[in-house]
Amino acid sequence: MTKKIDVTQLRKGMFICGTDRKWIDIPFFRQKFLITSNKQINTLREYCEFVYIDTEKGVDVISQPEVKIEQHNDEISVERDSSKQSHEDNVYRKNYEDSQTILSEVLNDVRLGRCVDNPKVRGVVQELIVNIVKDSQTMIGLIQSKDKNDTLARKSVNVCILALAFGKHIGIPKDKMYELGLGALLHDIGMIQIPSRILLKKQPLTPAERTIMEKHTEYGLAILAKTQEIPVNVLKIVHSHHERMDGKGYPQKLQDKEIGLLVRMVTIASVYEALTRERFYTETLTPVAALKYLYTSGKAIFDAPLVEKFIQALGIYPSGCVVVLNSGEIGVVVNVNPQDRLRPTLRIVTNAQKQLLTQESVLELADRTTKDIEIIKTLAMDDPIIELLMTLHEQAKGGANEAVKLK
C-alpha cells in the first residue's frame, strides 16, 4: 500500500517509493529505497516536504495514539492509548548486513578452534527465511550491490539468499527450507583452513594448490562434526557442493541422483554467486551472462531441469540488473514479470541520447504499448557507464542545469 506522509514522520525501515521533488533534485541515486540510517532521514527532511512510502515493503508510520477528550470542571484530561513500535523484521538491508556481521563473528570463533555457534547461525537463517518469503526479489537485489569486500561471510550470506529464493520458488517443505538455508550459509566454512596465500592468489592455481583448495569440503565436514544438532542434509551440502552430475567433481565423484536435491540447489546458487560477485582476480559476469553459463553448461555439471527452475526463480533479468534498450535508454530492473520474464519492469535512468533523466520514469515492458521496446544487452556492475551514472547524478544534484551526455 502506497501512503503519502510528512517528512517529520520518517523513520528507519520505511521503503521510499516517491517524493515531492524531481529525482535529479535530491541526493539519492535510487528513487525507491529502504531507509536504513538517520542520515537518509535528515537528507529527506532537508530536501522534501512529503514523501510516498510502500507499507508492504517497509514499516508504516507509528500509530498515532488515540486521544479521548473529556471536560471536567473546565479541565481537559487526556487519555492516550499506548502502542508499541512495529518490529522491523522487513528491514531487508539491515537483515542482510546483520547476517554478515553475525556470521563473521561465528567464523572468527571457529578460526580460534571453537565450535560453530549453532543458535547464532540458526537465527541468521530463520531471519533470512522470513524476509525471503516476504520479498525475495528485494533480497536478491541486495546481493547485486557493488562491494570489493570479498569476505567469506558476505559470499556465504549471498549464497544463502539465492538458495532460499530458489527453495521458495520450487516450494520445498519448511523443514527442508531451513536445512537448505543452513547448508548454503555454511557450505564453504572449510575455507577458513585454506592458507591465505592460496585464497588471495591472483594468478591461476597450480595443481598442488588446487589440491589443497579442494580439501575445503573435507575441512568443512570436520568442523561441523564437532557441532551438535547439525542436520545430515547440511553436512551433505558442505561436503558435496562441488560434485558434478557427470561424476567428475570432488571429493567423492558422486554422479546424477547420488547427489541430493539440496546439494544440487546450493551448487547452482554458489556458482551463480561466484560468477556475479565482484572479485579482484577474475572478470565479473552480468546476472544474465551468469544464467546463460549455467544454462549452456548442460547436464554434465548441473542438474539441467533445476537450472531452468533457478532461472525462473531469479528471472531472466534479476532485480538490480542494469540494461540497455533498443531505444538507446538505460534502465534498472525493479521487478520481474512472472508471465514474461523477458519483459521486466524497469526504472529508466537515461533517455535515448544517454542523458541522465531529471525525474523518475518507470517502464512496464509487459505493457502492450511498449511491445516494440526490447532489451538488447545488460551492463556489468563494474561497467564504467554505471560508475559514470553515479558521478553524473552527484554533479546534477549539485546544481548543474545542463544535461550531461554519457560517452
PDB file of C-alpha atoms in Angstrom, residues 72-270:
ATOM      1  CA  HIS A  72     -14.494  18.133  33.859  1.00  0.00           C
ATOM      2  CA  ASN A  73     -14.710  21.444  35.801  1.00  0.00           C
ATOM      3  CA  ASP A  74     -13.140  23.417  32.879  1.00  0.00           C
ATOM      4  CA  GLU A  75     -10.167  20.990  32.836  1.00  0.00           C
ATOM      5  CA  ILE A  76      -9.280  18.709  29.953  1.00  0.00           C
ATOM      6  CA  SER A  77      -7.949  15.271  30.769  1.00  0.00           C
ATOM      7  CA  VAL A  78      -6.182  13.409  28.002  1.00  0.00           C
ATOM      8  CA  GLU A  79      -6.139   9.639  27.863  1.00  0.00           C
ATOM      9  CA  ARG A  80      -3.583   8.156  25.491  1.00  0.00           C
ATOM     10  CA  ASP A  81      -3.774   4.664  24.178  1.00  0.00           C
ATOM     11  CA  SER A  82      -0.192   3.372  24.105  1.00  0.00           C
ATOM     12  CA  SER A  83       1.069   1.413  21.139  1.00  0.00           C
ATOM     13  CA  LYS A  84       4.309  -0.408  20.543  1.00  0.00           C
ATOM     14  CA  GLN A  85       6.549   0.403  17.661  1.00  0.00           C
ATOM     15  CA  SER A  86       6.292  -2.143  14.864  1.00  0.00           C
ATOM     16  CA  HIS A  87       9.053  -4.697  14.594  1.00  0.00           C
ATOM     17  CA  GLU A  88      11.389  -4.011  11.699  1.00  0.00           C
ATOM     18  CA  ASP A  89      11.776  -7.611  10.542  1.00  0.00           C
ATOM     19  CA  ASN A  90      11.185  -6.437   6.987  1.00  0.00           C
ATOM     20  CA  VAL A  91      14.146  -4.052   7.039  1.00  0.00           C
ATOM     21  CA  TYR A  92      15.889  -6.059   4.345  1.00  0.00           C
ATOM     22  CA  ARG A  93      19.204  -4.302   4.114  1.00  0.00           C
ATOM     23  CA  LYS A  94      19.672  -4.334   7.870  1.00  0.00           C
ATOM     24  CA  ASN A  95      18.941  -8.049   7.890  1.00  0.00           C
ATOM     25  CA  TYR A  96      21.464  -8.552   5.091  1.00  0.00           C
ATOM     26  CA  GLU A  97      24.213  -6.612   6.852  1.00  0.00           C
ATOM     27  CA  ASP A  98      23.492  -8.067  10.293  1.00  0.00           C
ATOM     28  CA  SER A  99      23.639 -11.583   8.860  1.00  0.00           C
ATOM     29  CA  GLN A 100      27.145 -10.919   7.553  1.00  0.00           C
ATOM     30  CA  THR A 101      28.262  -9.467  10.867  1.00  0.00           C
ATOM     31  CA  ILE A 102      26.967 -12.404  12.890  1.00  0.00           C
ATOM     32  CA  LEU A 103      28.393 -14.984  10.510  1.00  0.00           C
ATOM     33  CA  SER A 104      31.753 -13.205  10.518  1.00  0.00           C
ATOM     34  CA  GLU A 105      31.829 -13.484  14.315  1.00  0.00           C
ATOM     35  CA  VAL A 106      30.988 -17.187  14.120  1.00  0.00           C
ATOM     36  CA  LEU A 107      33.737 -17.802  11.563  1.00  0.00           C
ATOM     37  CA  ASN A 108      36.271 -15.948  13.701  1.00  0.00           C
ATOM     38  CA  ASP A 109      35.372 -18.184  16.646  1.00  0.00           C
ATOM     39  CA  VAL A 110      35.882 -21.273  14.504  1.00  0.00           C
ATOM     40  CA  ARG A 111      39.293 -19.980  13.430  1.00  0.00           C
ATOM     41  CA  LEU A 112      40.195 -19.895  17.117  1.00  0.00           C
ATOM     42  CA  GLY A 113      39.270 -23.547  17.482  1.00  0.00           C
ATOM     43  CA  ARG A 114      35.744 -23.122  18.858  1.00  0.00           C
ATOM     44  CA  CYS A 115      32.673 -24.951  17.611  1.00  0.00           C
ATOM     45  CA  VAL A 116      30.128 -23.329  15.327  1.00  0.00           C
ATOM     46  CA  ASP A 117      27.655 -21.301  17.386  1.00  0.00           C
ATOM     47  CA  ASN A 118      24.536 -23.181  16.314  1.00  0.00           C
ATOM     48  CA  PRO A 119      21.982 -20.784  17.855  1.00  0.00           C
ATOM     49  CA  LYS A 120      23.592 -17.819  16.081  1.00  0.00           C
ATOM     50  CA  VAL A 121      23.665 -19.372  12.621  1.00  0.00           C
ATOM     51  CA  ARG A 122      20.200 -20.814  13.118  1.00  0.00           C
ATOM     52  CA  GLY A 123      18.930 -17.316  13.928  1.00  0.00           C
ATOM     53  CA  VAL A 124      20.554 -15.897  10.806  1.00  0.00           C
ATOM     54  CA  VAL A 125      18.868 -18.484   8.590  1.00  0.00           C
ATOM     55  CA  GLN A 126      15.473 -18.066  10.221  1.00  0.00           C
ATOM     56  CA  GLU A 127      15.550 -14.272   9.786  1.00  0.00           C
ATOM     57  CA  LEU A 128      16.602 -14.603   6.156  1.00  0.00           C
ATOM     58  CA  ILE A 129      13.786 -17.079   5.507  1.00  0.00           C
ATOM     59  CA  VAL A 130      11.254 -14.596   6.915  1.00  0.00           C
ATOM     60  CA  ASN A 131      12.418 -11.844   4.583  1.00  0.00           C
ATOM     61  CA  ILE A 132      12.803 -14.103   1.554  1.00  0.00           C
ATOM     62  CA  VAL A 133       9.199 -15.208   1.985  1.00  0.00           C
ATOM     63  CA  LYS A 134       8.137 -11.555   2.204  1.00  0.00           C
ATOM     64  CA  ASP A 135      10.098 -10.261  -0.800  1.00  0.00           C
ATOM     65  CA  SER A 136      12.682 -12.495  -2.421  1.00  0.00           C
ATOM     66  CA  GLN A 137      13.339 -10.088  -5.306  1.00  0.00           C
ATOM     67  CA  THR A 138      14.383  -7.259  -2.987  1.00  0.00           C
ATOM     68  CA  MET A 139      16.691  -9.606  -1.091  1.00  0.00           C
ATOM     69  CA  ILE A 140      18.223 -10.833  -4.348  1.00  0.00           C
ATOM     70  CA  GLY A 141      18.691  -7.222  -5.421  1.00  0.00           C
ATOM     71  CA  LEU A 142      20.827  -6.579  -2.321  1.00  0.00           C
ATOM     72  CA  ILE A 143      23.473  -9.092  -3.343  1.00  0.00           C
ATOM     73  CA  GLN A 144      23.992  -7.291  -6.652  1.00  0.00           C
ATOM     74  CA  SER A 145      25.375  -4.208  -4.884  1.00  0.00           C
ATOM     75  CA  LYS A 146      28.985  -3.380  -5.713  1.00  0.00           C
ATOM     76  CA  ASP A 147      31.440  -4.342  -2.982  1.00  0.00           C
ATOM     77  CA  LYS A 148      35.137  -5.130  -3.289  1.00  0.00           C
ATOM     78  CA  ASN A 149      34.964  -6.542   0.259  1.00  0.00           C
ATOM     79  CA  ASP A 150      35.132 -10.147  -0.902  1.00  0.00           C
ATOM     80  CA  THR A 151      34.654 -11.796   2.507  1.00  0.00           C
ATOM     81  CA  LEU A 152      33.648 -15.370   3.202  1.00  0.00           C
ATOM     82  CA  ALA A 153      30.756 -14.099   5.320  1.00  0.00           C
ATOM     83  CA  ARG A 154      29.352 -11.940   2.518  1.00  0.00           C
ATOM     84  CA  LYS A 155      29.678 -14.699  -0.051  1.00  0.00           C
ATOM     85  CA  SER A 156      28.011 -17.206   2.267  1.00  0.00           C
ATOM     86  CA  VAL A 157      25.068 -14.921   3.047  1.00  0.00           C
ATOM     87  CA  ASN A 158      24.661 -14.237  -0.682  1.00  0.00           C
ATOM     88  CA  VAL A 159      24.525 -17.955  -1.474  1.00  0.00           C
ATOM     89  CA  CYS A 160      22.063 -18.466   1.371  1.00  0.00           C
ATOM     90  CA  ILE A 161      19.721 -15.786  -0.024  1.00  0.00           C
ATOM     91  CA  LEU A 162      19.894 -17.257  -3.526  1.00  0.00           C
ATOM     92  CA  ALA A 163      19.305 -20.790  -2.280  1.00  0.00           C
ATOM     93  CA  LEU A 164      16.341 -19.735  -0.124  1.00  0.00           C
ATOM     94  CA  ALA A 165      14.780 -17.776  -3.004  1.00  0.00           C
ATOM     95  CA  PHE A 166      15.283 -20.898  -5.123  1.00  0.00           C
ATOM     96  CA  GLY A 167      13.646 -23.055  -2.447  1.00  0.00           C
ATOM     97  CA  LYS A 168      10.722 -20.678  -2.124  1.00  0.00           C
ATOM     98  CA  HIS A 169      10.163 -20.786  -5.887  1.00  0.00           C
ATOM     99  CA  ILE A 170      10.002 -24.564  -6.135  1.00  0.00           C
ATOM    100  CA  GLY A 171       8.041 -24.864  -2.898  1.00  0.00           C
ATOM    101  CA  ILE A 172      10.208 -27.123  -0.763  1.00  0.00           C
ATOM    102  CA  PRO A 173       8.818 -28.003   2.720  1.00  0.00           C
ATOM    103  CA  LYS A 174       9.502 -25.697   5.654  1.00  0.00           C
ATOM    104  CA  ASP A 175      11.899 -28.078   7.429  1.00  0.00           C
ATOM    105  CA  LYS A 176      13.882 -28.618   4.230  1.00  0.00           C
ATOM    106  CA  MET A 177      13.940 -24.852   3.658  1.00  0.00           C
ATOM    107  CA  TYR A 178      15.817 -24.431   6.930  1.00  0.00           C
ATOM    108  CA  GLU A 179      18.281 -27.199   6.059  1.00  0.00           C
ATOM    109  CA  LEU A 180      18.799 -25.661   2.617  1.00  0.00           C
ATOM    110  CA  GLY A 181      19.490 -22.248   4.131  1.00  0.00           C
ATOM    111  CA  LEU A 182      21.835 -23.516   6.844  1.00  0.00           C
ATOM    112  CA  GLY A 183      23.743 -25.677   4.368  1.00  0.00           C
ATOM    113  CA  ALA A 184      24.103 -22.732   1.982  1.00  0.00           C
ATOM    114  CA  LEU A 185      25.251 -20.437   4.791  1.00  0.00           C
ATOM    115  CA  LEU A 186      27.933 -22.898   5.925  1.00  0.00           C
ATOM    116  CA  HIS A 187      28.781 -24.535   2.597  1.00  0.00           C
ATOM    117  CA  ASP A 188      32.284 -23.021   2.408  1.00  0.00           C
ATOM    118  CA  ILE A 189      33.119 -22.953   6.111  1.00  0.00           C
ATOM    119  CA  GLY A 190      36.116 -25.213   5.402  1.00  0.00           C
ATOM    120  CA  MET A 191      37.719 -22.302   3.527  1.00  0.00           C
ATOM    121  CA  ILE A 192      38.884 -20.853   6.849  1.00  0.00           C
ATOM    122  CA  GLN A 193      41.545 -23.590   6.932  1.00  0.00           C
ATOM    123  CA  ILE A 194      42.881 -22.867   3.445  1.00  0.00           C
ATOM    124  CA  PRO A 195      46.098 -20.762   3.520  1.00  0.00           C
ATOM    125  CA  SER A 196      45.650 -17.084   2.643  1.00  0.00           C
ATOM    126  CA  ARG A 197      48.411 -17.305   0.042  1.00  0.00           C
ATOM    127  CA  ILE A 198      46.115 -19.588  -1.953  1.00  0.00           C
ATOM    128  CA  LEU A 199      42.829 -17.805  -1.254  1.00  0.00           C
ATOM    129  CA  LEU A 200      44.257 -14.419  -2.237  1.00  0.00           C
ATOM    130  CA  LYS A 201      46.361 -15.543  -5.172  1.00  0.00           C
ATOM    131  CA  LYS A 202      45.618 -13.517  -8.325  1.00  0.00           C
ATOM    132  CA  GLN A 203      47.184 -15.972 -10.755  1.00  0.00           C
ATOM    133  CA  PRO A 204      45.764 -19.421 -11.670  1.00  0.00           C
ATOM    134  CA  LEU A 205      46.370 -22.059  -9.013  1.00  0.00           C
ATOM    135  CA  THR A 206      48.993 -24.733  -9.591  1.00  0.00           C
ATOM    136  CA  PRO A 207      47.859 -28.389  -9.491  1.00  0.00           C
ATOM    137  CA  ALA A 208      49.275 -28.681  -5.970  1.00  0.00           C
ATOM    138  CA  GLU A 209      47.446 -25.541  -4.833  1.00  0.00           C
ATOM    139  CA  ARG A 210      44.258 -26.765  -6.456  1.00  0.00           C
ATOM    140  CA  THR A 211      44.520 -29.992  -4.463  1.00  0.00           C
ATOM    141  CA  ILE A 212      44.831 -28.008  -1.236  1.00  0.00           C
ATOM    142  CA  MET A 213      41.882 -25.788  -2.200  1.00  0.00           C
ATOM    143  CA  GLU A 214      39.676 -28.799  -2.859  1.00  0.00           C
ATOM    144  CA  LYS A 215      40.238 -30.029   0.680  1.00  0.00           C
ATOM    145  CA  HIS A 216      37.930 -27.302   1.999  1.00  0.00           C
ATOM    146  CA  THR A 217      34.952 -29.633   1.684  1.00  0.00           C
ATOM    147  CA  GLU A 218      36.641 -32.191   3.953  1.00  0.00           C
ATOM    148  CA  TYR A 219      37.685 -29.457   6.375  1.00  0.00           C
ATOM    149  CA  GLY A 220      34.131 -28.136   6.489  1.00  0.00           C
ATOM    150  CA  LEU A 221      32.733 -31.561   7.273  1.00  0.00           C
ATOM    151  CA  ALA A 222      35.263 -31.999  10.082  1.00  0.00           C
ATOM    152  CA  ILE A 223      34.398 -28.590  11.572  1.00  0.00           C
ATOM    153  CA  LEU A 224      30.672 -29.319  11.643  1.00  0.00           C
ATOM    154  CA  ALA A 225      31.263 -32.798  13.077  1.00  0.00           C
ATOM    155  CA  LYS A 226      32.196 -31.017  16.319  1.00  0.00           C
ATOM    156  CA  THR A 227      28.913 -29.108  16.390  1.00  0.00           C
ATOM    157  CA  GLN A 228      25.755 -30.605  17.865  1.00  0.00           C
ATOM    158  CA  GLU A 229      22.401 -30.744  16.100  1.00  0.00           C
ATOM    159  CA  ILE A 230      23.639 -30.176  12.565  1.00  0.00           C
ATOM    160  CA  PRO A 231      21.160 -31.905  10.189  1.00  0.00           C
ATOM    161  CA  VAL A 232      22.517 -34.628   7.915  1.00  0.00           C
ATOM    162  CA  ASN A 233      21.425 -32.704   4.822  1.00  0.00           C
ATOM    163  CA  VAL A 234      23.541 -29.747   5.923  1.00  0.00           C
ATOM    164  CA  LEU A 235      26.591 -31.998   6.242  1.00  0.00           C
ATOM    165  CA  LYS A 236      25.917 -33.332   2.748  1.00  0.00           C
ATOM    166  CA  ILE A 237      25.727 -29.811   1.316  1.00  0.00           C
ATOM    167  CA  VAL A 238      29.021 -28.814   2.931  1.00  0.00           C
ATOM    168  CA  HIS A 239      30.762 -31.987   1.798  1.00  0.00           C
ATOM    169  CA  SER A 240      29.326 -32.387  -1.700  1.00  0.00           C
ATOM    170  CA  HIS A 241      28.552 -28.975  -3.218  1.00  0.00           C
ATOM    171  CA  HIS A 242      31.456 -29.399  -5.689  1.00  0.00           C
ATOM    172  CA  GLU A 243      30.217 -32.714  -7.059  1.00  0.00           C
ATOM    173  CA  ARG A 244      29.159 -32.776 -10.728  1.00  0.00           C
ATOM    174  CA  MET A 245      26.324 -34.602 -12.448  1.00  0.00           C
ATOM    175  CA  ASP A 246      28.813 -36.467 -14.678  1.00  0.00           C
ATOM    176  CA  GLY A 247      30.825 -37.755 -11.697  1.00  0.00           C
ATOM    177  CA  LYS A 248      33.865 -35.543 -12.351  1.00  0.00           C
ATOM    178  CA  GLY A 249      33.505 -33.375  -9.286  1.00  0.00           C
ATOM    179  CA  TYR A 250      35.003 -33.772  -5.810  1.00  0.00           C
ATOM    180  CA  PRO A 251      35.575 -35.127  -3.210  1.00  0.00           C
ATOM    181  CA  GLN A 252      33.663 -38.395  -3.812  1.00  0.00           C
ATOM    182  CA  LYS A 253      32.995 -38.171  -7.551  1.00  0.00           C
ATOM    183  CA  LEU A 254      29.285 -38.679  -6.995  1.00  0.00           C
ATOM    184  CA  GLN A 255      27.052 -38.515 -10.033  1.00  0.00           C
ATOM    185  CA  ASP A 256      23.470 -37.802 -11.001  1.00  0.00           C
ATOM    186  CA  LYS A 257      20.949 -38.718  -8.298  1.00  0.00           C
ATOM    187  CA  GLU A 258      23.696 -39.745  -5.882  1.00  0.00           C
ATOM    188  CA  ILE A 259      23.887 -36.004  -5.288  1.00  0.00           C
ATOM    189  CA  GLY A 260      20.985 -34.900  -3.084  1.00  0.00           C
ATOM    190  CA  LEU A 261      18.438 -32.308  -4.197  1.00  0.00           C
ATOM    191  CA  LEU A 262      19.503 -29.683  -1.655  1.00  0.00           C
ATOM    192  CA  VAL A 263      23.154 -30.178  -2.608  1.00  0.00           C
ATOM    193  CA  ARG A 264      22.358 -29.670  -6.293  1.00  0.00           C
ATOM    194  CA  MET A 265      20.435 -26.484  -5.464  1.00  0.00           C
ATOM    195  CA  VAL A 266      23.295 -24.992  -3.429  1.00  0.00           C
ATOM    196  CA  THR A 267      25.775 -25.921  -6.166  1.00  0.00           C
ATOM    197  CA  ILE A 268      23.813 -23.862  -8.685  1.00  0.00           C
ATOM    198  CA  ALA A 269      23.363 -20.934  -6.290  1.00  0.00           C
ATOM    199  CA  SER A 270      27.044 -20.967  -5.314  1.00  0.00           C
TER     200      SER A 270
END
